[in-house]
PDB file of C-alpha atoms and ligand atoms in Angstrom:
ATOM      1  CA  MET B 274      72.706 293.146 213.829  1.00  0.00           C
ATOM      2  CA  PRO B 275      75.792 293.989 215.949  1.00  0.00           C
ATOM      3  CA  ASN B 276      75.545 293.561 219.702  1.00  0.00           C
ATOM      4  CA  LEU B 277      75.738 297.164 220.928  1.00  0.00           C
ATOM      5  CA  GLN B 278      76.882 296.147 224.392  1.00  0.00           C
ATOM      6  CA  ILE B 279      80.199 295.475 222.624  1.00  0.00           C
ATOM      7  CA  LEU B 280      80.399 299.186 221.755  1.00  0.00           C
ATOM      8  CA  HIS B 281      79.780 300.134 225.403  1.00  0.00           C
ATOM      9  CA  ASP B 282      82.425 297.683 226.618  1.00  0.00           C
ATOM     10  CA  ALA B 283      84.946 298.712 223.955  1.00  0.00           C
ATOM     11  CA  VAL B 284      84.780 302.357 225.136  1.00  0.00           C
ATOM     12  CA  LEU B 285      84.941 301.244 228.777  1.00  0.00           C
ATOM     13  CA  ASN B 286      87.978 299.039 228.074  1.00  0.00           C
ATOM     14  CA  GLY B 287      89.682 301.570 225.820  1.00  0.00           C
ATOM     15  CA  ASP B 288      89.545 299.308 222.773  1.00  0.00           C
ATOM     16  CA  ALA B 289      89.422 301.853 219.924  1.00  0.00           C
ATOM     17  CA  LYS B 290      89.571 299.276 217.149  1.00  0.00           C
ATOM     18  CA  THR B 291      86.486 297.393 218.375  1.00  0.00           C
ATOM     19  CA  ALA B 292      84.639 300.645 219.193  1.00  0.00           C
ATOM     20  CA  LYS B 293      85.162 301.853 215.631  1.00  0.00           C
ATOM     21  CA  ALA B 294      84.296 298.525 213.981  1.00  0.00           C
ATOM     22  CA  THR B 295      81.120 298.082 216.066  1.00  0.00           C
ATOM     23  CA  THR B 296      80.003 301.647 215.325  1.00  0.00           C
ATOM     24  CA  GLU B 297      80.585 301.089 211.614  1.00  0.00           C
ATOM     25  CA  ALA B 298      78.542 297.884 211.719  1.00  0.00           C
ATOM     26  CA  ALA B 299      75.763 299.516 213.778  1.00  0.00           C
ATOM     27  CA  LEU B 300      75.453 302.464 211.397  1.00  0.00           C
ATOM     28  CA  ALA B 301      75.439 300.113 208.414  1.00  0.00           C
ATOM     29  CA  ALA B 302      72.630 298.163 210.112  1.00  0.00           C
ATOM     30  CA  GLY B 303      70.594 301.383 210.384  1.00  0.00           C
ATOM     31  CA  HIS B 304      71.011 302.272 214.075  1.00  0.00           C
ATOM     32  CA  GLU B 305      70.312 305.934 214.974  1.00  0.00           C
ATOM     33  CA  PRO B 306      73.675 307.751 215.394  1.00  0.00           C
ATOM     34  CA  LEU B 307      72.461 309.766 218.414  1.00  0.00           C
ATOM     35  CA  LYS B 308      71.193 306.610 220.114  1.00  0.00           C
ATOM     36  CA  LEU B 309      74.651 305.017 219.821  1.00  0.00           C
ATOM     37  CA  VAL B 310      76.143 308.049 221.578  1.00  0.00           C
ATOM     38  CA  GLN B 311      73.506 308.505 224.271  1.00  0.00           C
ATOM     39  CA  GLU B 312      72.743 304.896 225.136  1.00  0.00           C
ATOM     40  CA  TYR B 313      76.103 303.183 224.737  1.00  0.00           C
ATOM     41  CA  MET B 314      79.105 305.541 224.491  1.00  0.00           C
ATOM     42  CA  MET B 315      78.123 308.101 227.149  1.00  0.00           C
ATOM     43  CA  PRO B 316      77.127 305.539 229.807  1.00  0.00           C
ATOM     44  CA  ALA B 317      80.503 303.882 229.220  1.00  0.00           C
ATOM     45  CA  MET B 318      82.282 307.204 229.871  1.00  0.00           C
ATOM     46  CA  THR B 319      80.191 307.715 233.009  1.00  0.00           C
ATOM     47  CA  GLU B 320      81.368 304.321 234.231  1.00  0.00           C
ATOM     48  CA  VAL B 321      84.976 305.266 233.334  1.00  0.00           C
ATOM     49  CA  GLY B 322      84.556 308.367 235.510  1.00  0.00           C
ATOM     50  CA  ARG B 323      83.126 306.283 238.349  1.00  0.00           C
ATOM     51  CA  ARG B 324      86.043 303.847 238.196  1.00  0.00           C
ATOM     52  CA  PHE B 325      88.484 306.771 238.162  1.00  0.00           C
ATOM     53  CA  GLU B 326      86.878 308.191 241.298  1.00  0.00           C
ATOM     54  CA  CYS B 327      87.168 304.771 243.023  1.00  0.00           C
ATOM     55  CA  ASN B 328      90.843 304.429 242.034  1.00  0.00           C
ATOM     56  CA  GLU B 329      90.040 301.437 239.849  1.00  0.00           C
ATOM     57  CA  TYR B 330      91.061 303.428 236.760  1.00  0.00           C
ATOM     58  CA  PHE B 331      93.912 305.920 236.441  1.00  0.00           C
ATOM     59  CA  VAL B 332      94.822 308.560 233.835  1.00  0.00           C
ATOM     60  CA  PRO B 333      96.151 306.017 231.263  1.00  0.00           C
ATOM     61  CA  GLU B 334      92.761 304.217 231.313  1.00  0.00           C
ATOM     62  CA  LEU B 335      90.960 307.579 230.927  1.00  0.00           C
ATOM     63  CA  LEU B 336      93.121 308.346 227.911  1.00  0.00           C
ATOM     64  CA  LEU B 337      92.458 304.958 226.322  1.00  0.00           C
ATOM     65  CA  ALA B 338      88.708 305.259 226.898  1.00  0.00           C
ATOM     66  CA  ALA B 339      88.742 308.786 225.446  1.00  0.00           C
ATOM     67  CA  ARG B 340      90.631 307.511 222.388  1.00  0.00           C
ATOM     68  CA  ALA B 341      88.080 304.719 221.873  1.00  0.00           C
ATOM     69  CA  MET B 342      85.172 307.147 222.244  1.00  0.00           C
ATOM     70  CA  LYS B 343      86.773 309.570 219.784  1.00  0.00           C
ATOM     71  CA  ALA B 344      87.329 306.799 217.223  1.00  0.00           C
ATOM     72  CA  ALA B 345      83.625 305.922 217.370  1.00  0.00           C
ATOM     73  CA  LEU B 346      82.498 309.560 217.442  1.00  0.00           C
ATOM     74  CA  GLU B 347      84.474 310.364 214.298  1.00  0.00           C
ATOM     75  CA  LEU B 348      82.053 308.129 212.417  1.00  0.00           C
ATOM     76  CA  VAL B 349      78.950 309.553 214.073  1.00  0.00           C
ATOM     77  CA  ARG B 350      79.754 313.272 214.111  1.00  0.00           C
ATOM     78  CA  PRO B 351      79.378 313.929 210.335  1.00  0.00           C
ATOM     79  CA  LEU B 352      75.995 312.186 210.409  1.00  0.00           C
ATOM     80  CA  LEU B 353      74.750 314.373 213.268  1.00  0.00           C
ATOM     81  CA  ALA B 354      76.087 317.503 211.599  1.00  0.00           C
ATOM     82  CA  ALA B 355      74.589 316.606 208.199  1.00  0.00           C
ATOM     83  CA  GLN B 356      71.091 317.286 209.493  1.00  0.00           C
ATOM     84  CA  GLY B 357      71.726 321.074 209.295  1.00  0.00           C
ATOM     85  CA  ASN B 358      70.432 323.234 206.442  1.00  0.00           C
ATOM     86  CA  GLN B 359      71.129 326.944 205.869  1.00  0.00           C
ATOM     87  CA  PRO B 360      73.465 328.494 208.484  1.00  0.00           C
ATOM     88  CA  THR B 361      71.295 330.229 211.083  1.00  0.00           C
ATOM     89  CA  GLY B 362      74.080 331.831 213.097  1.00  0.00           C
ATOM     90  CA  ARG B 363      77.780 331.708 213.906  1.00  0.00           C
ATOM     91  CA  VAL B 364      79.005 330.162 217.145  1.00  0.00           C
ATOM     92  CA  ALA B 365      82.499 330.365 218.666  1.00  0.00           C
ATOM     93  CA  LEU B 366      82.846 327.182 220.721  1.00  0.00           C
ATOM     94  CA  GLY B 367      85.646 326.037 222.986  1.00  0.00           C
ATOM     95  CA  THR B 368      86.677 324.295 226.178  1.00  0.00           C
ATOM     96  CA  VAL B 369      87.786 327.024 228.561  1.00  0.00           C
ATOM     97  CA  LYS B 370      91.319 327.864 229.650  1.00  0.00           C
ATOM     98  CA  GLY B 371      93.093 325.194 231.672  1.00  0.00           C
ATOM     99  CA  ASP B 372      90.726 322.442 230.546  1.00  0.00           C
ATOM    100  CA  MET B 373      91.717 319.756 228.018  1.00  0.00           C
ATOM    101  CA  HIS B 374      88.457 317.763 227.887  1.00  0.00           C
ATOM    102  CA  ASP B 375      86.998 317.900 224.394  1.00  0.00           C
ATOM    103  CA  ILE B 376      84.689 314.917 223.845  1.00  0.00           C
ATOM    104  CA  GLY B 377      81.578 316.706 225.110  1.00  0.00           C
ATOM    105  CA  LYS B 378      82.601 319.906 223.316  1.00  0.00           C
ATOM    106  CA  ASN B 379      82.946 317.967 220.037  1.00  0.00           C
ATOM    107  CA  LEU B 380      79.467 316.541 220.504  1.00  0.00           C
ATOM    108  CA  VAL B 381      78.109 320.032 221.126  1.00  0.00           C
ATOM    109  CA  ALA B 382      79.797 321.132 217.858  1.00  0.00           C
ATOM    110  CA  ALA B 383      78.105 318.309 215.943  1.00  0.00           C
ATOM    111  CA  MET B 384      74.690 319.088 217.425  1.00  0.00           C
ATOM    112  CA  LEU B 385      75.039 322.815 216.705  1.00  0.00           C
ATOM    113  CA  GLU B 386      76.095 322.055 213.129  1.00  0.00           C
ATOM    114  CA  GLY B 387      73.114 319.722 212.925  1.00  0.00           C
ATOM    115  CA  GLY B 388      70.955 322.641 214.108  1.00  0.00           C
ATOM    116  CA  GLY B 389      72.210 324.726 211.185  1.00  0.00           C
ATOM    117  CA  TYR B 390      74.880 326.784 212.985  1.00  0.00           C
ATOM    118  CA  GLU B 391      78.298 327.599 211.581  1.00  0.00           C
ATOM    119  CA  VAL B 392      80.714 326.526 214.317  1.00  0.00           C
ATOM    120  CA  ILE B 393      84.105 328.125 214.833  1.00  0.00           C
ATOM    121  CA  ASP B 394      85.730 325.409 216.938  1.00  0.00           C
ATOM    122  CA  LEU B 395      88.474 327.076 218.985  1.00  0.00           C
ATOM    123  CA  GLY B 396      89.539 323.754 220.545  1.00  0.00           C
ATOM    124  CA  VAL B 397      90.567 323.217 224.152  1.00  0.00           C
ATOM    125  CA  ASN B 398      92.350 325.416 226.699  1.00  0.00           C
ATOM    126  CA  VAL B 399      90.838 328.503 225.072  1.00  0.00           C
ATOM    127  CA  SER B 400      91.669 331.802 226.753  1.00  0.00           C
ATOM    128  CA  PRO B 401      89.130 334.604 227.302  1.00  0.00           C
ATOM    129  CA  GLU B 402      91.139 336.696 224.801  1.00  0.00           C
ATOM    130  CA  GLN B 403      90.669 334.054 222.104  1.00  0.00           C
ATOM    131  CA  PHE B 404      86.897 334.122 222.614  1.00  0.00           C
ATOM    132  CA  VAL B 405      86.936 337.936 222.449  1.00  0.00           C
ATOM    133  CA  ALA B 406      88.926 337.754 219.192  1.00  0.00           C
ATOM    134  CA  ALA B 407      86.407 335.314 217.695  1.00  0.00           C
ATOM    135  CA  VAL B 408      83.614 337.818 218.386  1.00  0.00           C
ATOM    136  CA  ARG B 409      85.574 340.845 217.155  1.00  0.00           C
ATOM    137  CA  ASP B 410      87.316 339.355 214.131  1.00  0.00           C
ATOM    138  CA  LYS B 411      85.072 336.503 213.080  1.00  0.00           C
ATOM    139  CA  GLY B 412      81.655 337.911 213.917  1.00  0.00           C
ATOM    140  CA  ALA B 413      80.554 335.143 216.274  1.00  0.00           C
ATOM    141  CA  GLN B 414      77.010 335.817 217.520  1.00  0.00           C
ATOM    142  CA  ILE B 415      77.130 333.151 220.215  1.00  0.00           C
ATOM    143  CA  VAL B 416      80.020 332.211 222.490  1.00  0.00           C
ATOM    144  CA  ALA B 417      79.657 328.622 223.722  1.00  0.00           C
ATOM    145  CA  LEU B 418      81.811 327.579 226.680  1.00  0.00           C
ATOM    146  CA  SER B 419      82.447 324.048 227.886  1.00  0.00           C
ATOM    147  CA  ALA B 420      84.141 323.099 231.198  1.00  0.00           C
ATOM    148  CA  LEU B 421      84.584 319.667 232.758  1.00  0.00           C
ATOM    149  CA  LEU B 422      86.604 320.592 235.831  1.00  0.00           C
ATOM    150  CA  THR B 423      85.378 322.506 238.848  1.00  0.00           C
ATOM    151  CA  THR B 424      88.794 324.202 238.813  1.00  0.00           C
ATOM    152  CA  THR B 425      88.267 325.598 235.298  1.00  0.00           C
ATOM    153  CA  MET B 426      84.706 326.861 235.788  1.00  0.00           C
ATOM    154  CA  PRO B 427      86.072 330.282 236.882  1.00  0.00           C
ATOM    155  CA  SER B 428      87.493 330.609 233.327  1.00  0.00           C
ATOM    156  CA  MET B 429      83.865 330.884 232.211  1.00  0.00           C
ATOM    157  CA  LYS B 430      83.348 333.942 234.395  1.00  0.00           C
ATOM    158  CA  ALA B 431      86.702 335.341 233.237  1.00  0.00           C
ATOM    159  CA  THR B 432      85.482 334.980 229.634  1.00  0.00           C
ATOM    160  CA  VAL B 433      82.184 336.764 230.320  1.00  0.00           C
ATOM    161  CA  ASP B 434      84.161 339.537 232.056  1.00  0.00           C
ATOM    162  CA  ALA B 435      86.652 339.766 229.170  1.00  0.00           C
ATOM    163  CA  LEU B 436      83.767 340.165 226.702  1.00  0.00           C
ATOM    164  CA  LYS B 437      82.422 343.023 228.866  1.00  0.00           C
ATOM    165  CA  ASP B 438      85.862 344.668 229.182  1.00  0.00           C
ATOM    166  CA  ALA B 439      86.339 344.473 225.404  1.00  0.00           C
ATOM    167  CA  GLY B 440      82.960 346.218 224.895  1.00  0.00           C
ATOM    168  CA  VAL B 441      81.458 343.331 222.908  1.00  0.00           C
ATOM    169  CA  ARG B 442      79.275 341.662 225.550  1.00  0.00           C
ATOM    170  CA  ASP B 443      76.050 343.190 224.179  1.00  0.00           C
ATOM    171  CA  ARG B 444      76.855 341.842 220.683  1.00  0.00           C
ATOM    172  CA  VAL B 445      76.858 338.174 221.717  1.00  0.00           C
ATOM    173  CA  LYS B 446      74.949 335.596 223.649  1.00  0.00           C
ATOM    174  CA  VAL B 447      76.965 333.394 225.983  1.00  0.00           C
ATOM    175  CA  ILE B 448      75.903 329.799 226.581  1.00  0.00           C
ATOM    176  CA  VAL B 449      77.625 327.409 228.977  1.00  0.00           C
ATOM    177  CA  GLY B 450      77.667 323.708 229.782  1.00  0.00           C
ATOM    178  CA  GLY B 451      79.731 320.739 230.938  1.00  0.00           C
ATOM    179  CA  ALA B 452      79.325 318.179 233.695  1.00  0.00           C
ATOM    180  CA  PRO B 453      79.993 320.418 236.758  1.00  0.00           C
ATOM    181  CA  VAL B 454      78.160 323.476 235.390  1.00  0.00           C
ATOM    182  CA  THR B 455      74.660 324.333 236.628  1.00  0.00           C
ATOM    183  CA  GLN B 456      71.915 326.812 235.765  1.00  0.00           C
ATOM    184  CA  LYS B 457      72.651 328.534 239.078  1.00  0.00           C
ATOM    185  CA  TYR B 458      76.295 329.025 238.128  1.00  0.00           C
ATOM    186  CA  ALA B 459      75.329 330.236 234.649  1.00  0.00           C
ATOM    187  CA  THR B 460      73.032 332.859 236.175  1.00  0.00           C
ATOM    188  CA  GLU B 461      75.694 333.881 238.716  1.00  0.00           C
ATOM    189  CA  ILE B 462      78.315 334.603 236.065  1.00  0.00           C
ATOM    190  CA  GLY B 463      75.881 336.443 233.781  1.00  0.00           C
ATOM    191  CA  ALA B 464      75.662 333.854 230.993  1.00  0.00           C
ATOM    192  CA  ASP B 465      72.577 333.939 228.768  1.00  0.00           C
ATOM    193  CA  GLY B 466      71.869 330.223 228.939  1.00  0.00           C
ATOM    194  CA  PHE B 467      72.858 326.798 230.239  1.00  0.00           C
ATOM    195  CA  SER B 468      72.302 323.349 228.835  1.00  0.00           C
ATOM    196  CA  GLU B 469      73.251 320.074 230.450  1.00  0.00           C
ATOM    197  CA  SER B 470      73.378 318.161 227.167  1.00  0.00           C
ATOM    198  CA  ALA B 471      74.821 318.570 223.694  1.00  0.00           C
ATOM    199  CA  ALA B 472      71.410 318.154 222.096  1.00  0.00           C
ATOM    200  CA  GLY B 473      70.036 320.791 224.467  1.00  0.00           C
ATOM    201  CA  ALA B 474      72.811 323.215 223.428  1.00  0.00           C
ATOM    202  CA  ALA B 475      71.408 323.366 219.883  1.00  0.00           C
ATOM    203  CA  SER B 476      67.898 324.289 221.035  1.00  0.00           C
ATOM    204  CA  LEU B 477      69.356 326.681 223.608  1.00  0.00           C
ATOM    205  CA  ALA B 478      71.267 328.473 220.832  1.00  0.00           C
ATOM    206  CA  LYS B 479      67.982 328.979 218.947  1.00  0.00           C
ATOM    207  CA  GLN B 480      66.265 330.174 222.096  1.00  0.00           C
ATOM    208  CA  VAL B 481      68.900 332.771 223.024  1.00  0.00           C
ATOM    209  CA  MET B 482      69.061 334.062 219.445  1.00  0.00           C
ATOM    210  CA  GLY B 483      65.317 334.659 219.676  1.00  0.00           C
TER     211      GLY B 483
HETATM  212 CO1  LIG R 645      89.157 313.987 233.213  1.00  0.00          CO
HETATM  213  N1  LIG R 645      88.099 314.418 234.801  1.00  0.00           N
HETATM  214  N2  LIG R 645      90.739 314.766 234.053  1.00  0.00           N
HETATM  215  N3  LIG R 645      90.133 313.328 231.672  1.00  0.00           N
HETATM  216  N4  LIG R 645      87.654 312.982 232.799  1.00  0.00           N
HETATM  217  C1  LIG R 645      86.674 314.162 234.742  1.00  0.00           C
HETATM  218  C2  LIG R 645      85.868 315.354 234.169  1.00  0.00           C
HETATM  219  C3  LIG R 645      86.288 313.802 236.228  1.00  0.00           C
HETATM  220  C4  LIG R 645      84.824 314.118 236.619  1.00  0.00           C
HETATM  221  C5  LIG R 645      86.670 312.335 236.534  1.00  0.00           C
HETATM  222  C6  LIG R 645      86.302 311.937 237.945  1.00  0.00           C
HETATM  223  O1  LIG R 645      87.001 312.248 238.872  1.00  0.00           O
HETATM  224  N5  LIG R 645      85.184 311.249 238.100  1.00  0.00           N
HETATM  225  C7  LIG R 645      87.341 314.706 236.984  1.00  0.00           C
HETATM  226  C8  LIG R 645      86.876 316.126 237.304  1.00  0.00           C
HETATM  227  C9  LIG R 645      86.571 316.344 238.773  1.00  0.00           C
HETATM  228  C10 LIG R 645      86.081 317.718 239.014  1.00  0.00           C
HETATM  229  O2  LIG R 645      86.636 318.710 238.637  1.00  0.00           O
HETATM  230  N6  LIG R 645      84.954 317.782 239.696  1.00  0.00           N
HETATM  231  C11 LIG R 645      88.495 314.696 236.001  1.00  0.00           C
HETATM  232  C12 LIG R 645      89.845 314.978 236.363  1.00  0.00           C
HETATM  233  C13 LIG R 645      90.114 315.179 237.827  1.00  0.00           C
HETATM  234  C14 LIG R 645      90.876 315.058 235.396  1.00  0.00           C
HETATM  235  C15 LIG R 645      92.371 315.383 235.647  1.00  0.00           C
HETATM  236  C16 LIG R 645      92.645 316.518 236.638  1.00  0.00           C
HETATM  237  C17 LIG R 645      93.034 314.045 236.062  1.00  0.00           C
HETATM  238  C18 LIG R 645      94.485 314.129 236.416  1.00  0.00           C
HETATM  239  O3  LIG R 645      95.313 314.483 235.606  1.00  0.00           O
HETATM  240  N7  LIG R 645      94.767 313.811 237.659  1.00  0.00           N
HETATM  241  C19 LIG R 645      92.855 315.761 234.220  1.00  0.00           C
HETATM  242  C20 LIG R 645      92.694 317.255 233.909  1.00  0.00           C
HETATM  243  C21 LIG R 645      93.318 317.635 232.570  1.00  0.00           C
HETATM  244  C22 LIG R 645      92.885 319.035 232.143  1.00  0.00           C
HETATM  245  O4  LIG R 645      91.852 319.188 231.525  1.00  0.00           O
HETATM  246  N8  LIG R 645      93.657 320.034 232.496  1.00  0.00           N
HETATM  247  C23 LIG R 645      91.912 314.945 233.384  1.00  0.00           C
HETATM  248  C24 LIG R 645      92.247 314.419 232.155  1.00  0.00           C
HETATM  249  C25 LIG R 645      91.413 313.628 231.384  1.00  0.00           C
HETATM  250  C26 LIG R 645      91.866 312.953 230.095  1.00  0.00           C
HETATM  251  C27 LIG R 645      92.782 313.835 229.250  1.00  0.00           C
HETATM  252  C28 LIG R 645      92.632 311.699 230.490  1.00  0.00           C
HETATM  253  C29 LIG R 645      90.488 312.559 229.451  1.00  0.00           C
HETATM  254  C30 LIG R 645      89.945 313.601 228.456  1.00  0.00           C
HETATM  255  C31 LIG R 645      90.240 313.263 227.025  1.00  0.00           C
HETATM  256  C32 LIG R 645      89.531 314.205 226.085  1.00  0.00           C
HETATM  257  O5  LIG R 645      88.526 314.836 226.362  1.00  0.00           O
HETATM  258  N9  LIG R 645      90.128 314.318 224.922  1.00  0.00           N
HETATM  259  C33 LIG R 645      89.554 312.584 230.667  1.00  0.00           C
HETATM  260  C34 LIG R 645      88.275 311.962 230.690  1.00  0.00           C
HETATM  261  C35 LIG R 645      87.945 311.077 229.516  1.00  0.00           C
HETATM  262  C36 LIG R 645      87.345 312.157 231.756  1.00  0.00           C
HETATM  263  C37 LIG R 645      85.955 311.505 231.974  1.00  0.00           C
HETATM  264  C38 LIG R 645      86.185 310.068 232.411  1.00  0.00           C
HETATM  265  C39 LIG R 645      85.008 311.511 230.803  1.00  0.00           C
HETATM  266  C40 LIG R 645      84.739 312.894 230.180  1.00  0.00           C
HETATM  267  C41 LIG R 645      83.950 312.709 228.917  1.00  0.00           C
HETATM  268  O6  LIG R 645      84.491 312.763 227.823  1.00  0.00           O
HETATM  269  N10 LIG R 645      82.630 312.381 229.066  1.00  0.00           N
HETATM  270  C42 LIG R 645      85.350 312.419 233.117  1.00  0.00           C
HETATM  271  C43 LIG R 645      84.380 311.688 234.034  1.00  0.00           C
HETATM  272  C44 LIG R 645      82.940 311.814 233.557  1.00  0.00           C
HETATM  273  O7  LIG R 645      82.557 312.797 232.934  1.00  0.00           O
HETATM  274  N11 LIG R 645      82.159 310.832 233.861  1.00  0.00           N
HETATM  275  C45 LIG R 645      86.545 313.093 233.644  1.00  0.00           C
HETATM  276  C46 LIG R 645      81.742 312.091 227.919  1.00  0.00           C
HETATM  277  C47 LIG R 645      81.205 313.423 227.338  1.00  0.00           C
HETATM  278  C48 LIG R 645      80.256 313.115 226.184  1.00  0.00           C
HETATM  279  O8  LIG R 645      80.460 314.054 228.361  1.00  0.00           O
HETATM  280  O9  LIG R 645      82.116 315.993 228.518  1.00  0.00           O
HETATM  281  O10 LIG R 645      80.243 315.736 230.221  1.00  0.00           O
HETATM  282  P1  LIG R 645      80.745 315.560 228.846  1.00  0.00           P
HETATM  283  O11 LIG R 645      79.792 316.411 227.861  1.00  0.00           O
HETATM  284  C49 LIG R 645      78.389 316.292 227.918  1.00  0.00           C
HETATM  285  C50 LIG R 645      77.719 317.363 228.808  1.00  0.00           C
HETATM  286  O12 LIG R 645      78.516 317.754 229.894  1.00  0.00           O
HETATM  287  C51 LIG R 645      77.380 318.444 227.837  1.00  0.00           C
HETATM  288  O13 LIG R 645      77.180 317.796 226.591  1.00  0.00           O
HETATM  289  C52 LIG R 645      77.916 316.591 226.509  1.00  0.00           C
HETATM  290  C53 LIG R 645      77.026 315.512 225.923  1.00  0.00           C
HETATM  291  O14 LIG R 645      75.703 315.602 226.316  1.00  0.00           O
HETATM  292  N12 LIG R 645      78.286 319.549 227.578  1.00  0.00           N
HETATM  293  C54 LIG R 645      77.766 320.763 227.198  1.00  0.00           C
HETATM  294  C55 LIG R 645      79.621 319.652 227.563  1.00  0.00           C
HETATM  295  N13 LIG R 645      80.007 320.868 227.194  1.00  0.00           N
HETATM  296  C56 LIG R 645      78.886 321.583 226.958  1.00  0.00           C
HETATM  297  C57 LIG R 645      78.698 322.912 226.520  1.00  0.00           C
HETATM  298  C58 LIG R 645      77.372 323.373 226.357  1.00  0.00           C
HETATM  299  C59 LIG R 645      76.292 322.546 226.617  1.00  0.00           C
HETATM  300  C60 LIG R 645      76.461 321.224 227.031  1.00  0.00           C
HETATM  301  O15 LIG R 645      77.068 324.607 225.943  1.00  0.00           O
HETATM  302  C61 LIG R 645      78.090 325.420 225.423  1.00  0.00           C
END
């Protein structure tokens, strides 16, 4: 049995090689993929954020930690997504304009896929126009917006407004999430739902689709 504290510390210290090897060993030993994410990788990223706030870590350390987390997540994501059966809806997902954070968004994608949704992953720094195009041209029924910066949260409102201006707002449900986002903010900007976790985003999608 691998010591899972090593996975936590590897993400915290930006050691991608160890993060990947420990995840591989943990999965081979039968550990639950979601448990590895929620109990070891995410707490490590929370600690990275705390150290960044205290000026103990700087952007290079954030980048290394993100790279280590991504290396481990690459192994876990297909397992989370494989739980899905028949597609139950199409979701256009992206991190909003101005925002480059994609680890949480990628987890949301895996959980939605696991919930049986077809996910059109638009990536990061996605403009309101790109979301509108995904609804118009690709038939997305849900628009899922992620933001990690307080400064990019207004891009969520801009996206809801762009959907209205393009005359497609009543065709889609809009769901939002990301560390600084709250239910209050979601209600204020006219979104249909908010979830604070990736796992919650999958049940929220079901709920808003009725
Ligand atoms: Co950034 N960063 N960062 N960063 N970074 C934060 C977010 C920050 C809180 C750090 C801090 O100060 N403590 C801070 C934001 C402060 C604020 O706005 N209040 C911050 C800052 C300031 C910045 C820069 C401005 C730093 C700089 O350059 N001076 C810069 C901005 C760049 C930009 O986007 N334009 C920047 C850059 C970066 C890196 C590129 C170095 C890197 C990102 C790499 C990558 O994503 N590829 C990075 C990282 C790694 C972080 C922290 C440390 C970790 C983020 C993360 O991946 N968490 C972060 C601090 C923190 O969060 N503790 C921080 C793990 C991930 C699984 O959680 O993304 O929250 P999270 O997703 C969760 C939920 O939020 C939810 O589900 C996920 C799992 O449950 N969720 C949804 C997310 N989207 C959802 C959508 C939904 C539903 C749920 O429905 C659609």
